[in-house]
Amino acid sequence: MPSEKVPFNRPCFGGNEYLYMGQALERLHISGDGYFSKQAQMFLEREIGTAKALLTTSCTDALEMSALLLGIGEGDEVIVPSFTFVSTANAYALRGARVRFADIRPDTLNMDERQVESLINERTKATVPVHYAGVGCEMDALNALAKRHGIAIVEDNAHGLFGTYRGRNLGTFGSMATQSFHETKNFSCGEGGALIINDSTLIPRAEIVREKGTNRSQFFRGQVDKYTWVDVGSSFLPSDLLAACLLAQLERKETIQSTRKAIWESYYRELNRWAERYGVGLPIVPKHCEQAYHMFYLLMPTLADRQAFIQHTKERGLMCVFHYLPLNASPMGEAQGASAGECPVTETVSDLLVRLPFFNNMTLAEQQRVIEGVLAFQPKGRPHPLLESRKNLATE
Ligand SMILES: *Cc1c(COP(=O)(O)O)cnc(C)c1O
């Protein structure tokens, strides 16, 4: 058995990362908003088709900016999926809002749009759909709800860059969207993010909030003759060194996305019959969604099978990992008034889901080893009823 491990993720710098980072040093401008930040922002604006993209130090920071821009505060409520990364919720809790958790759909594992309405009340300010695994949420329904109740949508698009819903780019549906360029995402500069602003009335204040509450951006454009403290804000700009690394990654968009597509499709093709035989769930991508190929997951029949699977693959040097714990059942979730048992689909999925190694420079041999490792595993449990039900749900 080969001794080399197949990691869950491995960073890949296959383009102009070294060249551009060297150039950033030579330009003697490695603080924020230098040449490479502007290039990366323009790239995102052009490719996504949005009014403004502002680089941030993380997706977490972009979410925090969205909370500041929406004026979220004490007494407000924000609806997020219970199956997400903590930052989706934390950004609003940090402003004093109460976070409400909607359960997810069993098919796409996205926030269940039908549950959102029951959580809306007069205090609701916003909802934050997460396009899980880069597959679009039901944005038609969510948009209609948001319009009817006058609430904002912020898309947490950490997984979904360059995915589409009904032909439209993810990240262009909400008044704002947030991107992550963390090491584990499709495009990475280690730690990084962006705030996508579709509602252009938010742009002037976004620039101020991002620049420590000052009108420094206007000053640099010559629109004011000195800059000063005009609003609340913080420091959300990444170094231009990181932007240089990011630009090199973004420029390889076609290669990176087509490589990830090939890896995803090969997993699906090779594991399909095994999954069918043992009642293992595979990702479901509705026809009207073009996914961003962020991850490949399995839903094992039972928690015991999931744990045995992680052990089995680990013994073969294959790093497979579980994902989010239900936020509604977390200590902070409970402090927000939620409790275990409220989001049964999330709670089940959280027990059953396992993610396979998936990264931009995964070799065919590495993927073959993972596939063989999976095929050698025989789940023993009776599939959870949720796995049967999800087959018939995918939306048209
Ligand atoms: C990765 C991730 C984040 C946080 O991204 P950072 O850039 O690490 O702050 C937020 N939301 C989701 C859904 C994520 O996957």
Coordinates of N, CA and C in Angstrom, one line a residue, residues 167-392:
G167 N -29.0 30.2 -14.9 CA -28.2 31.0 -15.9 C -27.6 32.2 -15.3
R168 N -27.9 32.6 -14.1 CA -27.4 33.8 -13.5 C -26.4 33.5 -12.4
N169 N -25.3 34.3 -12.4 CA -24.2 34.0 -11.5 C -24.6 34.1 -10.0
L170 N -24.2 33.1 -9.3 CA -24.4 33.1 -7.8 C -23.6 34.3 -7.3
G171 N -24.1 35.0 -6.3 CA -23.4 36.2 -5.9 C -24.0 37.5 -6.4
T172 N -25.0 37.3 -7.4 CA -25.6 38.5 -8.0 C -27.1 38.7 -7.6
F173 N -27.5 37.8 -6.7 CA -29.0 37.8 -6.3 C -29.2 38.7 -5.1
G174 N -28.4 38.7 -4.1 CA -28.6 39.5 -2.9 C -28.2 40.9 -3.1
S175 N -28.5 41.8 -2.1 CA -28.0 43.2 -2.2 C -26.5 43.1 -2.1
M176 N -26.0 42.1 -1.4 CA -24.6 41.8 -1.2 C -24.3 40.3 -1.2
A177 N -23.1 40.0 -1.5 CA -22.7 38.5 -1.4 C -21.2 38.5 -0.9
T178 N -20.9 37.4 -0.3 CA -19.5 37.3 0.3 C -18.8 36.2 -0.3
Q179 N -17.5 36.3 -0.6 CA -16.6 35.3 -1.1 C -15.5 35.0 -0.1
S180 N -15.0 33.7 -0.2 CA -13.9 33.3 0.6 C -12.7 32.9 -0.3
F181 N -11.5 33.3 0.0 CA -10.3 32.8 -0.6 C -9.4 32.2 0.4
H182 N -10.0 31.5 1.3 CA -9.3 30.7 2.3 C -8.7 29.5 1.6
E183 N -7.6 29.0 2.2 CA -6.9 27.9 1.6 C -7.7 26.7 1.1
T184 N -8.9 26.5 1.8 CA -9.7 25.3 1.4 C -10.6 25.6 0.3
K185 N -10.7 26.8 -0.2 CA -11.7 27.1 -1.3 C -11.1 26.9 -2.7
N186 N -11.9 27.0 -3.7 CA -11.5 26.8 -5.1 C -10.3 27.7 -5.5
F187 N -10.4 29.0 -5.1 CA -9.4 30.0 -5.4 C -8.9 30.5 -4.1
S188 N -7.6 30.6 -3.9 CA -7.1 30.9 -2.6 C -5.9 31.8 -2.5
C189 N -5.8 32.6 -1.5 CA -4.6 33.3 -1.2 C -4.2 33.1 0.2
G190 N -4.6 32.0 0.8 CA -4.3 31.7 2.2 C -5.5 32.1 3.0
E191 N -5.6 33.4 3.3 CA -6.7 34.0 4.0 C -7.1 35.1 3.1
G192 N -8.4 35.2 2.8 CA -8.9 36.3 2.0 C -10.3 36.2 1.7
G193 N -10.9 37.3 1.2 CA -12.3 37.3 0.9 C -12.7 38.5 0.0
A194 N -14.0 38.6 -0.3 CA -14.5 39.8 -1.0 C -15.9 40.0 -0.6
L195 N -16.3 41.3 -0.6 CA -17.7 41.7 -0.5 C -18.1 42.1 -1.9
I196 N -19.1 41.4 -2.4 CA -19.7 41.7 -3.7 C -20.9 42.6 -3.4
I197 N -21.0 43.8 -4.1 CA -22.1 44.7 -3.8 C -22.9 44.9 -5.1
N198 N -24.1 44.3 -5.0 CA -25.0 44.5 -6.2 C -25.9 45.7 -6.1
D199 N -26.2 46.1 -4.9 CA -27.0 47.3 -4.7 C -26.0 48.5 -4.6
S200 N -25.9 49.2 -5.7 CA -24.9 50.2 -5.8 C -25.0 51.4 -4.8
T201 N -26.2 51.6 -4.2 CA -26.4 52.6 -3.2 C -25.5 52.3 -2.0
L202 N -25.1 51.0 -1.8 CA -24.4 50.7 -0.6 C -22.9 50.9 -0.8
I203 N -22.4 51.2 -2.1 CA -21.0 51.3 -2.3 C -20.3 52.4 -1.5
P204 N -20.8 53.7 -1.5 CA -20.0 54.7 -0.8 C -19.7 54.3 0.6
R205 N -20.8 53.9 1.3 CA -20.6 53.5 2.7 C -19.7 52.3 2.9
A206 N -19.8 51.4 1.9 CA -19.0 50.2 2.0 C -17.5 50.6 2.0
E207 N -17.1 51.5 1.2 CA -15.7 51.9 1.1 C -15.3 52.6 2.4
I208 N -16.2 53.3 3.0 CA -15.9 53.9 4.3 C -15.7 52.9 5.4
V209 N -16.7 52.0 5.5 CA -16.7 51.0 6.6 C -15.4 50.1 6.4
R210 N -15.0 49.9 5.2 CA -13.8 49.0 5.0 C -12.5 49.8 5.3
E211 N -12.5 51.1 5.3 CA -11.4 51.9 5.6 C -11.5 52.6 7.0
K212 N -11.8 51.8 8.0 CA -11.8 52.2 9.4 C -12.7 53.3 9.7
G213 N -13.8 53.4 8.9 CA -14.8 54.5 9.1 C -14.3 55.9 8.6
T214 N -13.3 55.8 7.7 CA -12.9 57.1 7.1 C -13.2 57.2 5.6
N215 N -13.2 58.4 5.1 CA -13.4 58.6 3.6 C -12.1 58.6 2.9
R216 N -11.2 57.7 3.2 CA -9.9 57.7 2.6 C -10.0 57.3 1.1
S217 N -10.9 56.5 0.7 CA -11.0 56.1 -0.7 C -11.4 57.3 -1.5
Q218 N -12.3 58.1 -1.0 CA -12.6 59.4 -1.8 C -11.4 60.3 -1.9
F219 N -10.7 60.3 -0.8 CA -9.5 61.2 -0.8 C -8.5 60.8 -1.8
F220 N -8.2 59.4 -2.0 CA -7.3 58.9 -3.0 C -7.8 59.2 -4.4
R221 N -9.1 59.3 -4.5 CA -9.7 59.6 -5.9 C -9.7 61.1 -6.1
G222 N -9.3 61.9 -5.1 CA -9.3 63.3 -5.3 C -10.7 63.9 -5.1
Q223 N -11.6 63.2 -4.5 CA -13.0 63.7 -4.4 C -13.1 64.6 -3.1
V224 N -12.2 64.4 -2.2 CA -12.2 65.3 -1.0 C -10.7 65.6 -0.8
D225 N -10.4 66.8 -0.1 CA -9.0 67.2 0.0 C -8.3 66.7 1.3
K226 N -9.1 66.2 2.2 CA -8.4 65.5 3.3 C -9.4 64.4 3.8
Y227 N -8.9 63.4 4.5 CA -9.8 62.4 4.9 C -9.9 62.3 6.4
T228 N -11.1 61.9 6.9 CA -11.3 61.9 8.3 C -12.3 60.9 8.7
W229 N -12.6 60.8 10.0 CA -13.5 59.8 10.6 C -15.0 60.2 10.3
V230 N -15.7 59.5 9.5 CA -17.0 59.8 9.1 C -18.1 58.8 9.5
D231 N -17.7 57.6 9.9 CA -18.7 56.6 10.2 C -18.0 55.5 11.1
V232 N -18.7 54.5 11.5 CA -18.1 53.4 12.1 C -17.4 52.5 11.0
G233 N -16.5 51.7 11.4 CA -15.8 50.9 10.4 C -14.7 50.1 11.1
S234 N -14.0 49.4 10.2 CA -12.8 48.6 10.8 C -11.8 48.5 9.6
S235 N -10.8 47.6 9.9 CA -9.8 47.4 8.9 C -10.0 46.1 8.1
F236 N -10.5 46.2 6.9 CA -11.0 45.0 6.2 C -10.1 44.8 5.0
L237 N -9.1 45.6 4.7 CA -8.3 45.4 3.5 C -7.2 44.4 3.6
P238 N -7.0 43.5 2.6 CA -5.9 42.6 2.6 C -4.7 43.3 2.0
S239 N -3.5 42.8 2.4 CA -2.3 43.3 1.8 C -2.3 43.0 0.3
D240 N -1.7 43.9 -0.5 CA -1.6 43.7 -2.0 C -0.8 42.5 -2.3
L241 N 0.1 42.0 -1.4 CA 0.8 40.8 -1.6 C -0.2 39.6 -1.8
L242 N -1.2 39.6 -0.9 CA -2.2 38.5 -1.0 C -3.1 38.7 -2.2
A243 N -3.3 39.9 -2.6 CA -4.1 40.2 -3.8 C -3.4 39.7 -5.0
A244 N -2.1 39.9 -5.0 CA -1.2 39.4 -6.1 C -1.4 37.9 -6.3
C245 N -1.3 37.2 -5.2 CA -1.5 35.7 -5.2 C -2.8 35.4 -5.7
L246 N -3.8 36.1 -5.2 CA -5.2 35.8 -5.6 C -5.4 36.1 -7.1
L247 N -4.9 37.2 -7.6 CA -5.1 37.5 -9.0 C -4.5 36.3 -9.9
A248 N -3.4 35.8 -9.5 CA -2.8 34.7 -10.3 C -3.7 33.5 -10.3
Q249 N -4.4 33.3 -9.1 CA -5.3 32.1 -9.1 C -6.6 32.4 -9.9
L250 N -7.1 33.6 -9.8 CA -8.3 33.9 -10.6 C -8.1 33.9 -12.1
E251 N -6.9 34.3 -12.5 CA -6.6 34.2 -13.9 C -6.6 32.8 -14.5
R252 N -6.5 31.8 -13.6 CA -6.5 30.4 -14.1 C -7.9 29.8 -13.9
K253 N -8.9 30.7 -13.8 CA -10.3 30.3 -13.6 C -10.7 29.1 -14.5
E254 N -10.5 29.2 -15.8 CA -11.0 28.1 -16.7 C -10.3 26.8 -16.3
T255 N -9.0 26.8 -16.1 CA -8.3 25.6 -15.8 C -8.7 25.0 -14.5
I256 N -8.8 25.9 -13.5 CA -9.1 25.4 -12.1 C -10.5 24.8 -12.1
Q257 N -11.5 25.5 -12.7 CA -12.9 25.1 -12.7 C -13.0 23.8 -13.5
S258 N -12.3 23.7 -14.7 CA -12.5 22.5 -15.5 C -11.8 21.3 -14.9
T259 N -10.7 21.6 -14.2 CA -10.1 20.5 -13.5 C -11.0 19.9 -12.4
R260 N -11.6 20.9 -11.6 CA -12.5 20.5 -10.5 C -13.7 19.7 -11.0
K261 N -14.2 20.2 -12.2 CA -15.4 19.6 -12.8 C -15.0 18.1 -13.1
A262 N -13.8 17.9 -13.7 CA -13.4 16.6 -14.1 C -13.3 15.7 -12.9
I263 N -12.7 16.2 -11.8 CA -12.6 15.4 -10.6 C -13.9 15.0 -10.0
W264 N -14.8 16.0 -10.0 CA -16.2 15.8 -9.4 C -16.9 14.7 -10.2
E265 N -16.8 14.9 -11.6 CA -17.6 13.9 -12.4 C -17.0 12.5 -12.4
S266 N -15.7 12.4 -12.2 CA -15.1 11.1 -12.1 C -15.5 10.4 -10.8
Y267 N -15.5 11.2 -9.7 CA -16.1 10.6 -8.4 C -17.5 10.1 -8.6
Y268 N -18.3 11.0 -9.2 CA -19.7 10.6 -9.4 C -19.9 9.3 -10.2
R269 N -19.2 9.3 -11.3 CA -19.3 8.2 -12.3 C -18.8 6.9 -11.6
E270 N -17.7 7.0 -10.9 CA -17.0 5.8 -10.4 C -17.7 5.2 -9.1
L271 N -18.4 6.1 -8.4 CA -19.0 5.7 -7.1 C -20.5 5.5 -7.2
N272 N -21.1 5.8 -8.3 CA -22.6 5.8 -8.5 C -23.2 4.4 -8.1
R273 N -22.6 3.3 -8.7 CA -23.2 2.0 -8.5 C -23.0 1.5 -7.1
W274 N -21.8 1.8 -6.6 CA -21.5 1.4 -5.1 C -22.5 2.1 -4.2
A275 N -22.7 3.4 -4.5 CA -23.6 4.2 -3.6 C -25.1 3.6 -3.7
E276 N -25.5 3.3 -4.9 CA -26.8 2.7 -5.1 C -27.0 1.4 -4.4
R277 N -26.0 0.6 -4.4 CA -26.0 -0.7 -3.8 C -26.1 -0.6 -2.3
Y278 N -25.4 0.3 -1.7 CA -25.4 0.4 -0.2 C -26.3 1.5 0.4
G279 N -27.1 2.2 -0.5 CA -28.0 3.2 -0.1 C -27.2 4.5 0.4
V280 N -26.1 4.7 -0.2 CA -25.3 5.9 0.2 C -25.8 7.1 -0.7
G281 N -26.0 8.3 -0.1 CA -26.4 9.4 -0.9 C -25.3 10.1 -1.5
L282 N -25.5 10.6 -2.8 CA -24.5 11.4 -3.5 C -25.1 12.8 -3.7
P283 N -24.3 13.7 -4.0 CA -24.8 15.1 -4.2 C -25.9 15.2 -5.3
I284 N -26.9 16.0 -5.0 CA -27.9 16.2 -6.0 C -27.8 17.7 -6.5
V285 N -27.7 17.8 -7.8 CA -27.6 19.1 -8.4 C -28.8 19.3 -9.4
P286 N -29.7 20.2 -9.0 CA -30.9 20.4 -9.8 C -30.5 20.9 -11.2
K287 N -31.3 20.6 -12.2 CA -31.0 20.9 -13.6 C -30.7 22.4 -13.8
H288 N -31.4 23.3 -13.1 CA -31.3 24.7 -13.3 C -30.1 25.3 -12.6
C289 N -29.3 24.5 -11.9 CA -28.1 25.0 -11.2 C -26.8 24.4 -11.9
E290 N -26.0 25.4 -12.2 CA -24.6 25.0 -12.7 C -23.7 25.1 -11.5
Q291 N -23.2 24.0 -10.9 CA -22.5 24.1 -9.7 C -21.1 24.6 -9.8
A292 N -20.5 25.0 -8.7 CA -19.2 25.6 -8.7 C -18.1 24.6 -8.4
Y293 N -18.5 23.3 -8.3 CA -17.5 22.2 -8.1 C -16.6 22.5 -6.9
H294 N -17.3 22.8 -5.7 CA -16.5 23.1 -4.6 C -16.1 21.8 -3.8
M295 N -17.0 20.9 -3.7 CA -16.7 19.7 -2.9 C -17.4 18.5 -3.4
F296 N -17.0 17.3 -3.0 CA -17.7 16.0 -3.3 C -18.0 15.4 -1.9
Y297 N -19.2 15.1 -1.7 CA -19.6 14.5 -0.4 C -20.4 13.2 -0.6
L298 N -20.4 12.4 0.5 CA -21.2 11.2 0.5 C -22.1 11.3 1.7
L299 N -23.3 10.8 1.7 CA -24.2 10.7 2.9 C -24.3 9.2 3.2
M300 N -23.6 8.8 4.2 CA -23.5 7.4 4.6 C -24.8 7.0 5.2
P301 N -25.1 5.7 5.2 CA -26.5 5.2 5.7 C -26.7 5.6 7.2
T302 N -25.6 5.5 8.0 CA -25.8 5.7 9.4 C -24.6 6.5 9.9
L303 N -24.7 7.0 11.1 CA -23.5 7.7 11.8 C -22.4 6.7 12.0
A304 N -22.8 5.4 12.4 CA -21.8 4.4 12.7 C -21.0 4.1 11.4
D305 N -21.7 4.0 10.3 CA -21.1 3.8 9.0 C -20.1 5.0 8.6
R306 N -20.6 6.2 8.9 CA -19.8 7.4 8.6 C -18.5 7.3 9.4
Q307 N -18.6 7.0 10.7 CA -17.4 6.9 11.5 C -16.5 5.8 11.1
A308 N -17.1 4.7 10.7 CA -16.3 3.5 10.3 C -15.6 3.9 8.9
F309 N -16.3 4.6 8.1 CA -15.7 5.0 6.8 C -14.5 5.9 7.0
I310 N -14.6 6.9 7.9 CA -13.5 7.8 8.1 C -12.3 7.0 8.6
Q311 N -12.6 6.0 9.5 CA -11.5 5.2 10.0 C -10.9 4.3 8.9
H312 N -11.7 3.7 8.1 CA -11.3 2.8 7.0 C -10.4 3.6 6.0
T313 N -10.8 4.8 5.7 CA -10.1 5.5 4.7 C -8.8 6.1 5.3
K314 N -8.8 6.4 6.6 CA -7.7 6.9 7.3 C -6.6 5.9 7.3
E315 N -7.0 4.7 7.5 CA -6.0 3.6 7.6 C -5.3 3.4 6.2
R316 N -6.0 3.8 5.2 CA -5.4 3.8 3.8 C -4.7 5.1 3.4
G317 N -4.6 6.0 4.4 CA -3.9 7.2 4.1 C -4.7 8.2 3.4
L318 N -6.1 8.1 3.4 CA -7.0 8.9 2.6 C -7.7 9.8 3.6
M319 N -7.5 11.1 3.5 CA -8.1 12.0 4.5 C -9.5 12.5 4.1
C320 N -10.5 11.8 4.7 CA -11.9 12.2 4.5 C -12.4 12.8 5.8
V321 N -13.2 13.9 5.6 CA -13.6 14.6 6.8 C -15.1 14.9 6.8
F322 N -15.6 15.0 8.0 CA -17.0 15.4 8.2 C -17.1 16.9 8.0
H323 N -18.3 17.5 8.1 CA -18.5 18.9 7.9 C -19.2 19.6 9.1
Y324 N -20.0 20.6 8.8 CA -20.6 21.4 9.8 C -21.4 20.6 10.9
L325 N -21.3 21.1 12.2 CA -22.2 20.7 13.2 C -23.3 21.6 13.2
P326 N -24.5 21.1 13.6 CA -25.7 22.0 13.5 C -25.6 23.2 14.4
L327 N -25.7 24.4 13.9 CA -25.5 25.6 14.7 C -26.6 25.8 15.7
N328 N -27.8 25.3 15.4 CA -28.9 25.4 16.3 C -28.7 24.7 17.6
A329 N -27.8 23.6 17.6 CA -27.6 22.8 18.7 C -26.2 23.2 19.4
S330 N -25.6 24.2 18.9 CA -24.3 24.6 19.5 C -24.5 25.5 20.7
P331 N -23.5 25.6 21.6 CA -23.7 26.4 22.8 C -24.1 27.9 22.4
M332 N -23.5 28.4 21.4 CA -23.9 29.8 21.0 C -25.3 29.8 20.4
G333 N -25.6 28.8 19.6 CA -26.9 28.7 19.0 C -28.0 28.6 20.1
E334 N -27.7 27.9 21.2 CA -28.6 27.8 22.3 C -28.7 29.2 23.0
A335 N -27.6 29.9 23.1 CA -27.6 31.2 23.7 C -28.5 32.2 22.9
Q336 N -28.7 31.9 21.6 CA -29.5 32.7 20.7 C -31.0 32.3 20.8
G337 N -31.2 31.3 21.6 CA -32.6 30.8 21.8 C -33.0 29.6 21.0
A338 N -32.0 29.0 20.2 CA -32.3 27.8 19.5 C -32.1 26.6 20.4
S339 N -32.4 25.4 19.8 CA -32.1 24.2 20.6 C -32.0 23.0 19.7
A340 N -31.4 21.9 20.2 CA -31.2 20.7 19.5 C -32.6 20.2 19.2
G341 N -32.8 19.5 18.0 CA -34.1 19.0 17.6 C -34.9 19.9 16.7
E342 N -34.5 21.1 16.6 CA -35.3 22.1 15.8 C -35.0 22.0 14.3
C343 N -33.9 21.5 14.0 CA -33.5 21.4 12.5 C -33.1 19.9 12.2
P344 N -34.1 19.1 12.1 CA -33.8 17.6 12.0 C -33.0 17.2 10.8
V345 N -33.2 17.9 9.7 CA -32.5 17.5 8.5 C -31.0 17.8 8.7
T346 N -30.7 19.1 9.1 CA -29.3 19.4 9.4 C -28.7 18.4 10.4
E347 N -29.4 18.1 11.4 CA -28.9 17.2 12.5 C -28.6 15.8 11.9
T348 N -29.4 15.4 11.0 CA -29.1 14.0 10.4 C -28.0 14.1 9.4
V349 N -28.0 15.2 8.5 CA -27.0 15.3 7.5 C -25.6 15.5 8.2
S350 N -25.6 16.2 9.2 CA -24.3 16.5 9.9 C -23.7 15.2 10.4
D351 N -24.6 14.2 10.8 CA -24.1 12.9 11.2 C -23.6 12.0 10.1
L352 N -24.2 12.2 8.9 CA -24.0 11.2 7.8 C -23.0 11.6 6.8
L353 N -22.8 13.0 6.7 CA -22.0 13.5 5.6 C -20.5 13.3 5.8
V354 N -19.8 12.9 4.7 CA -18.3 12.9 4.7 C -17.8 13.4 3.4
R355 N -16.8 14.2 3.4 CA -16.2 14.9 2.2 C -15.0 14.1 1.8
L356 N -14.9 13.9 0.5 CA -13.7 13.2 -0.1 C -12.6 14.2 -0.4
P357 N -11.4 13.8 -0.4 CA -10.3 14.7 -0.8 C -10.6 15.3 -2.2
F358 N -10.3 16.6 -2.3 CA -10.7 17.3 -3.6 C -9.9 18.6 -3.6
F359 N -8.9 18.6 -4.5 CA -8.1 19.8 -4.6 C -7.6 20.0 -6.1
N360 N -7.1 21.2 -6.4 CA -6.9 21.6 -7.8 C -5.8 20.8 -8.5
N361 N -4.8 20.3 -7.7 CA -3.8 19.5 -8.4 C -3.8 18.1 -8.0
M362 N -5.0 17.6 -7.7 CA -5.1 16.2 -7.4 C -4.8 15.4 -8.6
T363 N -3.9 14.4 -8.5 CA -3.5 13.6 -9.7 C -4.5 12.5 -9.9
L364 N -4.5 11.9 -11.1 CA -5.4 10.8 -11.4 C -5.1 9.6 -10.5
A365 N -3.8 9.4 -10.2 CA -3.5 8.3 -9.3 C -4.0 8.5 -7.9
E366 N -3.9 9.8 -7.4 CA -4.5 10.1 -6.1 C -6.0 9.8 -6.1
Q367 N -6.7 10.3 -7.1 CA -8.1 10.1 -7.1 C -8.5 8.6 -7.2
Q368 N -7.7 7.9 -8.0 CA -7.9 6.4 -8.2 C -7.8 5.8 -6.8
R369 N -6.8 6.2 -6.0 CA -6.6 5.6 -4.7 C -7.8 5.9 -3.8
V370 N -8.4 7.1 -3.9 CA -9.5 7.4 -3.1 C -10.7 6.6 -3.5
I371 N -10.9 6.5 -4.8 CA -12.1 5.7 -5.4 C -12.0 4.2 -4.9
E372 N -10.8 3.7 -5.0 CA -10.6 2.3 -4.6 C -10.9 2.1 -3.1
G373 N -10.4 3.1 -2.4 CA -10.6 3.0 -0.9 C -12.1 3.1 -0.6
V374 N -12.9 3.9 -1.3 CA -14.3 4.0 -1.1 C -15.0 2.7 -1.4
L375 N -14.6 2.2 -2.6 CA -15.3 1.0 -3.1 C -15.0 -0.2 -2.2
A376 N -13.9 -0.2 -1.5 CA -13.6 -1.3 -0.6 C -14.3 -1.3 0.7
F377 N -15.1 -0.2 0.9 CA -15.9 -0.1 2.1 C -17.3 -0.6 1.9
Q378 N -17.8 -1.4 2.9 CA -19.1 -1.9 2.8 C -20.0 -1.3 4.0
P379 N -20.8 -0.3 3.7 CA -21.6 0.1 4.8 C -22.5 -1.0 5.3
K380 N -22.8 -1.0 6.6 CA -23.6 -2.1 7.2 C -25.0 -1.7 7.6
G381 N -25.2 -0.4 7.8 CA -26.5 0.1 8.4 C -27.6 0.2 7.4
R382 N -28.8 0.2 7.9 CA -30.0 0.4 7.0 C -30.0 1.9 6.8
P383 N -30.1 2.4 5.5 CA -30.1 3.8 5.2 C -31.1 4.6 5.9
H384 N -30.7 5.7 6.5 CA -31.6 6.6 7.1 C -32.7 7.0 6.1
P385 N -34.0 7.1 6.6 CA -35.1 7.4 5.7 C -34.9 8.7 4.9
L386 N -34.1 9.6 5.5 CA -33.9 10.9 4.8 C -33.2 10.6 3.4
L387 N -32.4 9.6 3.3 CA -31.7 9.3 2.1 C -32.6 8.8 1.0
E388 N -33.6 8.1 1.4 CA -34.6 7.6 0.4 C -35.5 8.8 -0.1
S389 N -35.9 9.7 0.9 CA -36.8 10.8 0.6 C -36.1 11.8 -0.3
R390 N -34.8 12.0 -0.3 CA -34.2 13.1 -1.0 C -34.2 12.8 -2.5
K391 N -34.3 11.6 -2.9 CA -34.3 11.3 -4.3 C -35.4 12.0 -5.1
N392 N -36.6 12.1 -4.5 CA -37.7 12.6 -5.2 C -37.9 14.1 -5.1

